[in-house]
CSV table of C-alpha atoms and ligand atoms in Angstrom, one decimal:
chain,number,residue,atom,x,y,z
A,15,MET,CA,-27.6,9.9,-4.0
A,16,PRO,CA,-23.8,10.2,-4.1
A,17,ARG,CA,-21.9,7.6,-2.0
A,18,ARG,CA,-20.4,9.2,1.2
A,19,LEU,CA,-16.6,8.8,1.1
A,20,ALA,CA,-13.8,9.2,3.7
A,21,ILE,CA,-10.3,9.6,2.4
A,22,LEU,CA,-7.6,8.8,5.1
A,23,GLY,CA,-4.1,10.0,4.2
A,24,SER,CA,-5.6,12.5,1.8
A,25,THR,CA,-2.5,14.7,1.7
A,26,GLY,CA,-0.3,11.9,0.3
A,27,SER,CA,0.3,10.7,-3.2
A,28,ILE,CA,-2.7,8.3,-3.3
A,29,GLY,CA,-4.9,10.7,-1.4
A,30,VAL,CA,-4.3,13.7,-3.7
A,31,GLN,CA,-4.9,11.5,-6.8
A,32,ALA,CA,-8.1,10.2,-5.2
A,33,LEU,CA,-9.3,13.7,-4.7
A,34,ASP,CA,-8.5,14.4,-8.4
A,35,VAL,CA,-10.7,11.4,-9.4
A,36,VAL,CA,-13.5,12.7,-7.2
A,37,ARG,CA,-13.2,16.3,-8.4
A,38,ARG,CA,-13.6,15.3,-12.0
A,39,ARG,CA,-17.0,13.8,-11.2
A,40,ALA,CA,-18.1,16.2,-8.4
A,41,GLY,CA,-21.6,15.6,-7.2
A,42,ASP,CA,-22.2,12.6,-9.3
A,43,GLU,CA,-21.3,9.4,-7.6
A,44,LEU,CA,-19.1,10.4,-4.6
A,45,GLU,CA,-19.3,13.0,-1.8
A,46,VAL,CA,-16.2,13.4,0.4
A,47,VAL,CA,-17.4,13.7,4.0
A,48,ALA,CA,-14.1,13.2,5.9
A,49,LEU,CA,-10.4,13.6,5.4
A,50,SER,CA,-7.3,12.8,7.4
A,51,ALA,CA,-3.5,13.3,7.5
A,52,ALA,CA,-0.7,13.0,10.0
A,53,THR,CA,0.9,16.5,10.3
A,54,ASP,CA,0.2,18.5,7.1
A,55,TRP,CA,-2.7,20.5,8.5
A,56,GLU,CA,-2.5,23.3,6.0
A,57,ALA,CA,-2.9,21.0,3.0
A,58,LEU,CA,-5.7,19.1,4.8
A,59,VAL,CA,-7.6,22.3,5.6
A,60,ALA,CA,-7.2,23.5,2.0
A,61,GLN,CA,-8.6,20.1,0.8
A,62,ALA,CA,-11.5,20.3,3.3
A,63,THR,CA,-12.4,23.8,2.1
A,64,GLU,CA,-12.2,22.9,-1.6
A,65,HIS,CA,-14.4,19.8,-1.2
A,66,GLY,CA,-16.8,21.2,1.4
A,67,VAL,CA,-15.8,18.6,4.0
A,68,GLY,CA,-17.1,19.1,7.6
A,69,ARG,CA,-14.7,16.8,9.6
A,70,ILE,CA,-11.0,16.2,9.5
A,71,ALA,CA,-8.5,14.2,11.6
A,72,LEU,CA,-4.8,14.8,12.2
A,73,ALA,CA,-2.7,12.1,13.9
A,74,ASP,CA,-0.5,14.8,15.4
A,75,GLY,CA,-2.0,16.7,18.3
A,76,ASP,CA,-0.1,20.0,17.7
A,77,ALA,CA,-1.1,20.0,14.0
A,78,ALA,CA,-4.7,19.4,15.1
A,79,ALA,CA,-4.6,22.3,17.5
A,80,ARG,CA,-3.3,24.6,14.7
A,81,ALA,CA,-5.9,23.4,12.3
A,82,SER,CA,-8.7,24.1,14.9
A,83,GLU,CA,-7.4,27.6,15.3
A,84,ALA,CA,-7.2,28.3,11.6
A,85,TRP,CA,-10.3,26.5,10.4
A,86,THR,CA,-13.7,27.2,12.0
A,87,ASP,CA,-15.9,25.7,9.3
A,88,GLY,CA,-15.9,22.1,10.7
A,89,GLU,CA,-14.7,19.7,13.3
A,90,VAL,CA,-11.0,18.8,13.9
A,91,VAL,CA,-10.2,15.6,15.8
A,92,SER,CA,-6.8,14.2,16.7
A,93,GLY,CA,-4.8,11.1,17.6
A,94,PRO,CA,-5.8,7.4,17.1
A,95,ASP,CA,-9.1,7.9,18.9
A,96,GLY,CA,-9.9,10.9,16.7
A,97,LEU,CA,-9.3,8.8,13.6
A,98,VAL,CA,-11.5,6.0,14.8
A,99,ALA,CA,-14.3,8.5,15.6
A,100,LEU,CA,-13.9,10.1,12.2
A,101,VAL,CA,-14.6,6.8,10.5
A,102,ALA,CA,-17.4,5.7,12.9
A,103,GLU,CA,-19.2,9.1,13.1
A,104,SER,CA,-18.9,10.7,9.7
A,105,GLY,CA,-21.7,8.6,8.2
A,106,CYS,CA,-19.4,7.4,5.4
A,107,GLU,CA,-20.3,4.4,3.3
A,108,LEU,CA,-16.8,3.9,1.8
A,109,VAL,CA,-13.4,4.5,3.3
A,110,LEU,CA,-10.2,5.0,1.2
A,111,ASN,CA,-7.3,4.0,3.4
A,112,ALA,CA,-4.3,5.8,1.9
A,113,ILE,CA,-2.3,6.1,5.1
A,114,VAL,CA,1.3,4.9,4.8
A,115,GLY,CA,2.7,2.1,7.1
A,116,SER,CA,1.3,-0.1,9.8
A,117,ALA,CA,-0.2,3.1,11.3
A,118,GLY,CA,-3.0,2.4,8.7
A,119,LEU,CA,-4.1,-0.8,10.4
A,120,LEU,CA,-6.2,1.1,13.0
A,121,ALA,CA,-8.2,2.7,10.2
A,122,THR,CA,-8.7,-0.6,8.4
A,123,VAL,CA,-10.0,-2.2,11.6
A,124,ALA,CA,-12.2,0.8,12.4
A,125,SER,CA,-13.8,0.7,8.9
A,126,LEU,CA,-14.3,-3.0,8.6
A,127,GLY,CA,-15.5,-3.2,12.2
A,128,GLU,CA,-18.2,-0.7,11.4
A,129,GLY,CA,-19.1,-2.8,8.3
A,130,ILE,CA,-18.0,0.0,6.0
A,131,ASP,CA,-16.6,-1.0,2.6
A,132,LEU,CA,-12.8,-0.3,2.3
A,133,ALA,CA,-10.8,0.8,-0.7
A,134,LEU,CA,-7.4,-0.3,0.5
A,135,ALA,CA,-4.2,1.3,-0.6
A,136,ASN,CA,-2.6,0.7,2.8
A,137,LYS,CA,-1.1,-2.7,2.0
A,138,GLU,CA,0.7,-2.8,5.3
A,139,SER,CA,-2.7,-3.5,7.0
A,140,LEU,CA,-2.9,-6.8,5.2
A,141,VAL,CA,0.8,-7.6,5.7
A,142,VAL,CA,0.6,-7.0,9.4
A,143,GLY,CA,-2.8,-8.5,10.3
A,144,GLY,CA,-4.0,-10.2,7.1
A,145,GLU,CA,-5.8,-13.1,8.7
A,146,LEU,CA,-7.5,-11.0,11.4
A,147,VAL,CA,-8.4,-8.3,8.9
A,148,THR,CA,-10.0,-10.7,6.4
A,149,GLN,CA,-11.9,-12.5,9.2
A,150,LEU,CA,-13.2,-9.1,10.4
A,151,ALA,CA,-14.4,-8.2,6.9
A,152,GLU,CA,-16.1,-11.6,6.6
A,153,ALA,CA,-17.8,-11.1,10.0
A,154,THR,CA,-19.2,-7.7,9.2
A,155,GLY,CA,-19.8,-8.2,5.5
A,156,ALA,CA,-17.7,-5.2,4.5
A,157,ALA,CA,-15.9,-5.5,1.1
A,158,ILE,CA,-12.1,-4.9,0.7
A,159,ILE,CA,-11.4,-3.5,-2.8
A,160,PRO,CA,-7.6,-3.2,-3.4
A,161,VAL,CA,-6.1,0.0,-4.7
A,162,ASP,CA,-2.6,-1.3,-5.4
A,163,SER,CA,-2.4,-1.5,-9.2
A,164,GLU,CA,-1.3,-5.2,-9.3
A,165,HIS,CA,-4.1,-6.3,-6.9
A,166,SER,CA,-6.7,-4.1,-8.7
A,167,ALA,CA,-5.7,-6.0,-11.8
A,168,LEU,CA,-6.0,-9.3,-10.1
A,169,HIS,CA,-9.3,-8.3,-8.6
A,170,GLN,CA,-10.6,-7.6,-12.1
A,171,LEU,CA,-9.1,-10.8,-13.6
A,172,ILE,CA,-10.2,-13.2,-10.8
A,173,GLY,CA,-13.6,-11.6,-10.6
A,174,ALA,CA,-14.4,-12.7,-14.1
A,175,GLU,CA,-13.6,-16.4,-13.4
A,176,ARG,CA,-15.4,-19.2,-11.7
A,177,PRO,CA,-14.1,-20.5,-8.4
A,178,GLY,CA,-11.5,-23.2,-8.7
A,179,THR,CA,-10.2,-22.2,-12.1
A,180,ILE,CA,-7.2,-20.0,-11.0
A,181,GLU,CA,-3.9,-21.9,-10.9
A,182,ARG,CA,-1.4,-19.1,-10.3
A,183,LEU,CA,-1.2,-15.4,-9.7
A,184,VAL,CA,1.7,-13.4,-11.3
A,185,LEU,CA,2.6,-9.9,-9.9
A,186,THR,CA,4.8,-7.7,-12.1
A,187,ALA,CA,7.5,-5.5,-10.6
A,188,SER,CA,9.2,-2.6,-12.3
A,189,GLY,CA,12.5,-3.6,-10.7
A,190,GLY,CA,13.0,-0.1,-9.4
A,191,PRO,CA,15.8,2.3,-10.1
A,192,PHE,CA,18.6,-0.2,-9.4
A,193,ARG,CA,17.4,-3.0,-11.6
A,194,GLY,CA,20.4,-4.8,-13.2
A,195,ARG,CA,22.9,-3.6,-10.6
A,196,ALA,CA,25.2,-5.9,-8.7
A,197,ALA,CA,25.3,-5.8,-4.8
A,198,ALA,CA,28.6,-3.9,-4.9
A,199,GLU,CA,27.0,-1.2,-6.9
A,200,LEU,CA,24.4,-0.5,-4.2
A,201,ARG,CA,26.9,0.4,-1.5
A,202,ASP,CA,27.0,4.1,-2.2
A,203,VAL,CA,23.6,4.9,-3.6
A,204,THR,CA,22.0,8.1,-2.2
A,205,VAL,CA,18.5,8.8,-1.1
A,206,ALA,CA,18.0,10.8,-4.3
A,207,ASP,CA,19.1,7.8,-6.4
A,208,ALA,CA,16.7,5.5,-4.5
A,209,LEU,CA,13.8,8.0,-4.8
A,210,ALA,CA,14.2,8.2,-8.6
A,211,HIS,CA,11.6,5.6,-9.6
A,212,PRO,CA,11.6,4.8,-13.3
A,213,THR,CA,7.9,4.4,-13.9
A,214,TRP,CA,5.7,5.4,-10.9
A,215,ALA,CA,5.5,8.7,-8.9
A,216,MET,CA,4.7,7.7,-5.3
A,217,GLY,CA,5.3,8.6,-1.7
A,218,GLY,CA,8.8,8.2,-0.2
A,219,LYS,CA,8.3,5.0,1.8
A,220,ILE,CA,6.8,2.9,-1.1
A,221,THR,CA,9.4,4.3,-3.5
A,222,ILE,CA,12.2,3.0,-1.3
A,223,ASP,CA,10.3,-0.3,-0.9
A,224,SER,CA,10.3,-0.5,-4.7
A,225,ALA,CA,14.0,0.1,-4.9
A,226,THR,CA,14.7,-2.8,-2.4
A,227,LEU,CA,12.0,-5.0,-3.9
A,228,MET,CA,10.4,-5.1,-0.5
A,229,ASN,CA,7.3,-3.6,-2.1
A,230,LYS,CA,6.8,-6.7,-4.1
A,231,GLY,CA,7.3,-8.9,-1.1
A,232,LEU,CA,4.6,-6.9,0.8
A,233,GLU,CA,2.4,-7.4,-2.3
A,234,VAL,CA,2.9,-11.1,-2.3
A,235,ILE,CA,1.6,-11.2,1.3
A,236,GLU,CA,-1.2,-8.8,0.3
A,237,ALA,CA,-2.3,-11.0,-2.6
A,238,HIS,CA,-2.2,-14.1,-0.4
A,239,HIS,CA,-4.7,-12.6,2.0
A,240,LEU,CA,-6.9,-10.8,-0.5
A,241,PHE,CA,-7.4,-13.8,-2.8
A,242,GLY,CA,-6.8,-16.7,-0.4
A,243,THR,CA,-4.0,-18.0,-2.7
A,244,PRO,CA,-1.2,-20.2,-1.2
A,245,TYR,CA,2.2,-18.6,-1.4
A,246,GLU,CA,3.6,-21.2,-3.7
A,247,ARG,CA,1.0,-20.1,-6.3
A,248,ILE,CA,2.0,-16.5,-6.3
A,249,GLU,CA,4.9,-15.5,-8.6
A,250,VAL,CA,6.8,-12.3,-9.3
A,251,VAL,CA,8.2,-11.3,-12.6
A,252,VAL,CA,10.2,-8.1,-13.3
A,253,HIS,CA,8.6,-6.0,-16.1
A,254,PRO,CA,10.4,-2.7,-16.4
A,255,GLN,CA,7.8,-0.9,-18.5
A,256,SER,CA,5.0,-1.3,-15.9
A,257,ILE,CA,2.4,-1.9,-18.6
A,258,VAL,CA,1.3,-5.4,-17.6
A,259,HIS,CA,0.1,-5.0,-14.0
A,260,ALA,CA,-0.7,-8.7,-13.2
A,261,LEU,CA,-1.6,-12.0,-14.8
A,262,VAL,CA,-3.7,-15.0,-13.8
A,263,GLN,CA,-2.9,-18.5,-15.1
A,264,LEU,CA,-6.0,-20.7,-15.4
A,265,CYS,CA,-6.5,-24.4,-15.2
A,266,ASP,CA,-7.1,-24.8,-19.0
A,267,GLY,CA,-3.7,-23.3,-19.9
A,268,ALA,CA,-5.0,-19.8,-20.6
A,269,THR,CA,-3.2,-16.8,-19.1
A,270,LEU,CA,-5.0,-13.5,-18.7
A,271,ALA,CA,-3.2,-10.2,-18.3
A,272,HIS,CA,-4.3,-6.7,-17.2
A,273,LEU,CA,-2.6,-3.9,-19.1
A,274,GLY,CA,-2.5,-0.1,-18.9
A,275,TYR,CA,-0.1,2.8,-18.6
A,276,PRO,CA,1.2,3.3,-15.0
A,277,ASP,CA,-1.4,5.8,-13.6
A,278,MET,CA,-2.8,5.2,-10.1
A,279,ARG,CA,-6.0,7.1,-10.9
A,280,VAL,CA,-7.1,4.0,-12.8
A,281,PRO,CA,-7.1,1.6,-9.9
A,282,ILE,CA,-8.2,4.3,-7.5
A,283,SER,CA,-11.2,5.0,-9.7
A,284,TYR,CA,-11.9,1.3,-10.0
A,285,ALA,CA,-11.9,0.9,-6.2
A,286,LEU,CA,-14.0,4.0,-5.5
A,287,HIS,CA,-16.7,3.1,-8.1
A,288,HIS,CA,-16.8,-0.7,-8.0
A,289,PRO,CA,-18.8,-2.4,-9.3
A,290,ASP,CA,-19.4,0.4,-11.8
A,291,ARG,CA,-16.8,1.9,-14.1
A,292,VAL,CA,-16.5,5.6,-15.0
A,293,ASP,CA,-14.4,7.6,-17.4
A,294,VAL,CA,-10.8,8.4,-16.3
A,295,PRO,CA,-8.8,10.8,-18.5
A,296,VAL,CA,-5.9,8.6,-19.3
A,297,ALA,CA,-4.2,7.9,-22.7
A,298,THR,CA,-5.5,4.9,-24.7
A,299,LEU,CA,-2.9,2.1,-24.6
A,300,ASP,CA,-0.8,2.2,-27.8
A,301,LEU,CA,1.1,-1.1,-27.9
A,302,ALA,CA,2.6,-0.4,-31.3
A,303,ALA,CA,4.1,2.9,-30.0
A,304,LEU,CA,5.5,0.9,-27.0
A,305,GLY,CA,7.1,-1.6,-29.3
A,306,ALA,CA,8.4,-4.1,-26.8
A,307,LEU,CA,7.3,-5.4,-23.4
A,308,THR,CA,10.1,-7.3,-21.6
A,309,PHE,CA,10.1,-9.7,-18.6
A,310,GLU,CA,12.9,-11.1,-16.5
A,311,PRO,CA,13.2,-13.0,-13.2
A,312,PRO,CA,13.8,-10.9,-10.0
A,313,ASP,CA,17.4,-10.8,-8.8
A,314,VAL,CA,16.7,-12.2,-5.3
A,315,GLU,CA,20.3,-12.3,-4.3
A,316,THR,CA,21.0,-8.6,-4.9
A,317,PHE,CA,17.6,-7.6,-3.5
A,318,PRO,CA,17.0,-10.0,-0.6
A,319,CYS,CA,13.9,-8.2,0.8
A,320,LEU,CA,11.6,-10.0,-1.6
A,321,ALA,CA,12.6,-13.4,-0.2
A,322,LEU,CA,12.6,-12.1,3.4
A,323,ALA,CA,9.0,-10.9,3.0
A,324,ARG,CA,7.9,-14.1,1.3
A,325,ALA,CA,9.5,-16.2,4.1
A,326,SER,CA,7.8,-14.1,6.8
A,327,GLY,CA,4.5,-14.6,5.1
A,328,ILE,CA,5.0,-18.4,4.9
A,329,ALA,CA,6.1,-18.4,8.6
A,330,GLY,CA,2.8,-16.6,9.5
A,331,GLY,CA,1.8,-15.5,13.0
A,332,THR,CA,3.6,-12.3,14.0
A,333,ALA,CA,6.5,-12.8,11.5
A,334,PRO,CA,5.1,-10.5,8.8
A,335,CYS,CA,4.3,-7.8,11.5
A,336,THR,CA,7.9,-8.1,12.7
A,337,MET,CA,9.3,-7.9,9.2
A,338,ASN,CA,7.1,-4.9,8.3
A,339,ALA,CA,8.1,-3.0,11.5
A,340,ALA,CA,11.8,-3.6,10.9
A,341,ASN,CA,11.4,-2.5,7.3
A,342,GLU,CA,9.6,0.7,8.3
A,343,VAL,CA,12.4,1.5,10.8
A,344,ALA,CA,15.1,0.7,8.3
A,345,VAL,CA,13.6,2.7,5.5
A,346,HIS,CA,13.0,5.7,7.8
A,347,ALA,CA,16.7,5.4,8.9
A,348,PHE,CA,17.8,5.3,5.3
A,349,LEU,CA,15.7,8.3,4.4
A,350,ALA,CA,17.2,10.2,7.4
A,351,GLY,CA,20.7,9.3,6.4
A,352,ARG,CA,21.4,7.0,9.3
A,353,LEU,CA,21.5,3.7,7.4
A,354,PRO,CA,23.1,2.8,4.1
A,355,PHE,CA,20.7,1.5,1.4
A,356,ALA,CA,22.5,-1.8,1.3
A,357,GLU,CA,21.9,-2.5,5.0
A,358,ILE,CA,18.1,-2.2,5.0
A,359,ALA,CA,17.7,-5.9,4.3
A,360,ALA,CA,20.3,-6.8,7.0
A,361,VAL,CA,18.4,-4.9,9.7
A,362,ILE,CA,15.2,-6.7,8.7
A,363,GLU,CA,17.0,-10.1,8.7
A,364,GLU,CA,18.5,-9.4,12.1
A,365,THR,CA,15.2,-8.3,13.6
A,366,LEU,CA,13.4,-11.4,12.3
A,367,ALA,CA,16.1,-13.6,13.8
A,368,ALA,CA,15.9,-11.9,17.2
A,369,VAL,CA,12.1,-11.8,17.6
A,370,PRO,CA,10.3,-15.2,18.2
A,371,VAL,CA,7.2,-15.8,16.0
A,372,GLU,CA,4.0,-15.8,18.0
A,373,PRO,CA,0.5,-16.9,16.9
A,374,LEU,CA,-1.8,-14.1,15.8
A,375,ARG,CA,-4.2,-13.6,18.7
A,376,SER,CA,-5.7,-10.1,18.5
A,377,PHE,CA,-5.2,-6.7,17.1
A,378,GLU,CA,-3.9,-5.6,20.5
A,379,SER,CA,-1.2,-8.3,20.5
A,380,LEU,CA,-0.2,-7.2,17.0
A,381,GLY,CA,0.4,-3.7,18.4
A,382,GLU,CA,2.7,-5.1,21.0
A,383,ALA,CA,4.6,-7.2,18.4
A,384,ASP,CA,5.0,-4.1,16.2
A,385,ALA,CA,6.4,-2.1,19.1
A,386,GLU,CA,8.8,-4.8,20.2
A,387,ALA,CA,10.1,-5.3,16.6
A,388,ARG,CA,10.5,-1.5,16.2
A,389,ALA,CA,12.6,-1.2,19.4
A,390,ILE,CA,14.8,-4.1,18.3
A,391,ALA,CA,15.3,-2.9,14.7
A,392,SER,CA,16.1,0.6,16.0
A,393,ALA,CA,18.8,-0.8,18.2
A,394,PHE,CA,20.3,-2.7,15.2
A,395,VAL,CA,20.3,0.6,13.2
A,396,SER,CA,22.1,2.4,16.1
A,397,ASP,CA,24.6,-0.5,16.5
A,398,ARG,CA,25.4,-0.3,12.8
A,399,ALA,CA,25.8,3.5,12.9
A,400,ALA,CA,28.1,3.2,15.9
A,401,ALA,CA,30.2,0.6,14.1
A,402,ARG,CA,30.8,2.9,11.1
B,4,LIG,N1,1.7,6.2,-4.0
B,4,LIG,C1,1.4,5.1,-4.8
B,4,LIG,O1,1.4,5.3,-6.0
B,4,LIG,C2,0.9,3.9,-4.2
B,4,LIG,C3,0.6,2.8,-5.0
B,4,LIG,C4,0.2,1.6,-4.4
B,4,LIG,C5,0.0,1.5,-3.1
B,4,LIG,N2,0.3,2.5,-2.3
B,4,LIG,C6,0.2,2.4,-0.8
B,4,LIG,O2,-0.7,3.5,-0.4
B,4,LIG,C7,-0.3,3.9,0.9
B,4,LIG,C8,0.0,5.4,0.9
B,4,LIG,O3,1.1,5.6,0.0
B,4,LIG,P1,1.5,7.1,-0.5
B,4,LIG,O4,2.6,6.9,-1.5
B,4,LIG,O5,0.3,7.9,-0.9
B,4,LIG,O6,2.1,7.7,0.9
B,4,LIG,P2,2.5,9.2,1.2
B,4,LIG,O7,2.5,10.0,0.0
B,4,LIG,O8,3.6,9.2,2.1
B,4,LIG,O9,1.2,9.7,2.0
B,4,LIG,C9,0.8,9.1,3.3
B,4,LIG,C10,-0.4,9.7,3.9
B,4,LIG,O10,-0.6,9.2,5.2
B,4,LIG,C11,-0.6,10.2,6.2
B,4,LIG,N3,0.1,9.6,7.3
B,4,LIG,C12,1.4,9.3,7.5
B,4,LIG,N4,1.7,8.8,8.7
B,4,LIG,C13,0.5,8.7,9.3
B,4,LIG,C14,0.1,8.3,10.6
B,4,LIG,N5,1.0,7.8,11.5
B,4,LIG,N6,-1.2,8.3,10.9
B,4,LIG,C15,-2.1,8.8,10.1
B,4,LIG,N7,-1.8,9.3,8.8
B,4,LIG,C16,-0.5,9.2,8.5
B,4,LIG,C17,0.2,11.3,5.6
B,4,LIG,O11,-0.1,12.6,6.2
B,4,LIG,P3,1.0,13.8,6.1
B,4,LIG,O12,0.9,14.4,4.7
B,4,LIG,O13,0.4,14.8,7.1
B,4,LIG,O14,2.3,13.2,6.4
B,4,LIG,C18,-0.3,11.3,4.1
B,4,LIG,O15,-1.6,11.8,4.0
B,4,LIG,C19,0.9,3.1,1.3
B,4,LIG,O16,0.5,2.0,2.1
B,4,LIG,C20,1.4,2.6,-0.1
B,4,LIG,O17,2.2,1.4,0.0
B,4,LIG,C21,0.8,3.7,-2.8
């Protein structure tokens, strides 16, 4: 029997690639039973029609109403309650959470709370509520299989080793489109410049996070929670070719690396089929053709977001939630032309300084912390716009 799969955020970059992975092996291992998006109801209905899916969710009520009018072959639900109901009532055995931003935390909690295994692309879930999320997974016995390419690599490398043998984790970073630039050269960069990622084709928010190096900061926190590794044992190295995805250093001096061309269908397929592996139509790695793989330290002075994220992870409690909310507000403002690229980090830093760190109590209190940080970060963005 195929495994019943729900894909949340199916109209985005990861979601579309996941449907491509499923399409190539239709009827074999996976059956898509539920899909969700925020507003793009036309694309969602087209996906549901193609894959014979009976239930869809749209975060936006107006989009859901339009989908209901246009599509009579299944059920349309809306809003946060609709998303939770979609997860709980579609009979899925595996959820791929490919929603962007902290909005994805609700779906993570709904899936793990139901004891449903989770293929997790939405790294913000672990950044915002890592301890509570991993405790919930332990309590219900649901597995979290990472989709992020670096964490997928680590999952594979660590899974092959005995407990107690891993000394350090090393995440690689492409360095983004502005690698090698000085801070002064970032003052006038445009949205188009920042969206021109050198090695990965991804959604807008993560592409900007890659340009600021925030993405790597979020991934350090993600790795801490996924693998229970202390922050001082998680390193970042810049590797512009994006061929080595991660490395683990072992107690006997050996270092193991995971390599492959940058293609998200590989870690998506791994997460959807784990513990099995299936064929994915990607080119065989040709190291001789690549010639050289290079590595350099991250420039944390020009790109302060990496250090801001790491510090918030070490501070713990609500600090990563505050940091993440401020980042989402600042990135959104940059994409909308209301904040210069070079001021994204400043808005995050100001917000972290203004919001006291509280202990992590519950998912509800995280929602409050997220809302408070968003309000404060938005005010800092407005102040900066007014001062220009
Ligand atoms: N793209 C990559 O290669 C990549 C790699 C590693 C990790 N990730 C992670 O995977 C996640 C998705 O990234 P992406 O690049 O695929 O993003 P994306 O292209 O922007 O797609 C985001 C998806 O989430 C939906 N969505 C947006 N806001 C939502 C909300 N408030 N509630 C419910 N659904 C919402 C969108 O629906 P609409 O289409 O209707 O807006 C869309 O389906 C992110 O956490 C990212 O960090 C991505």
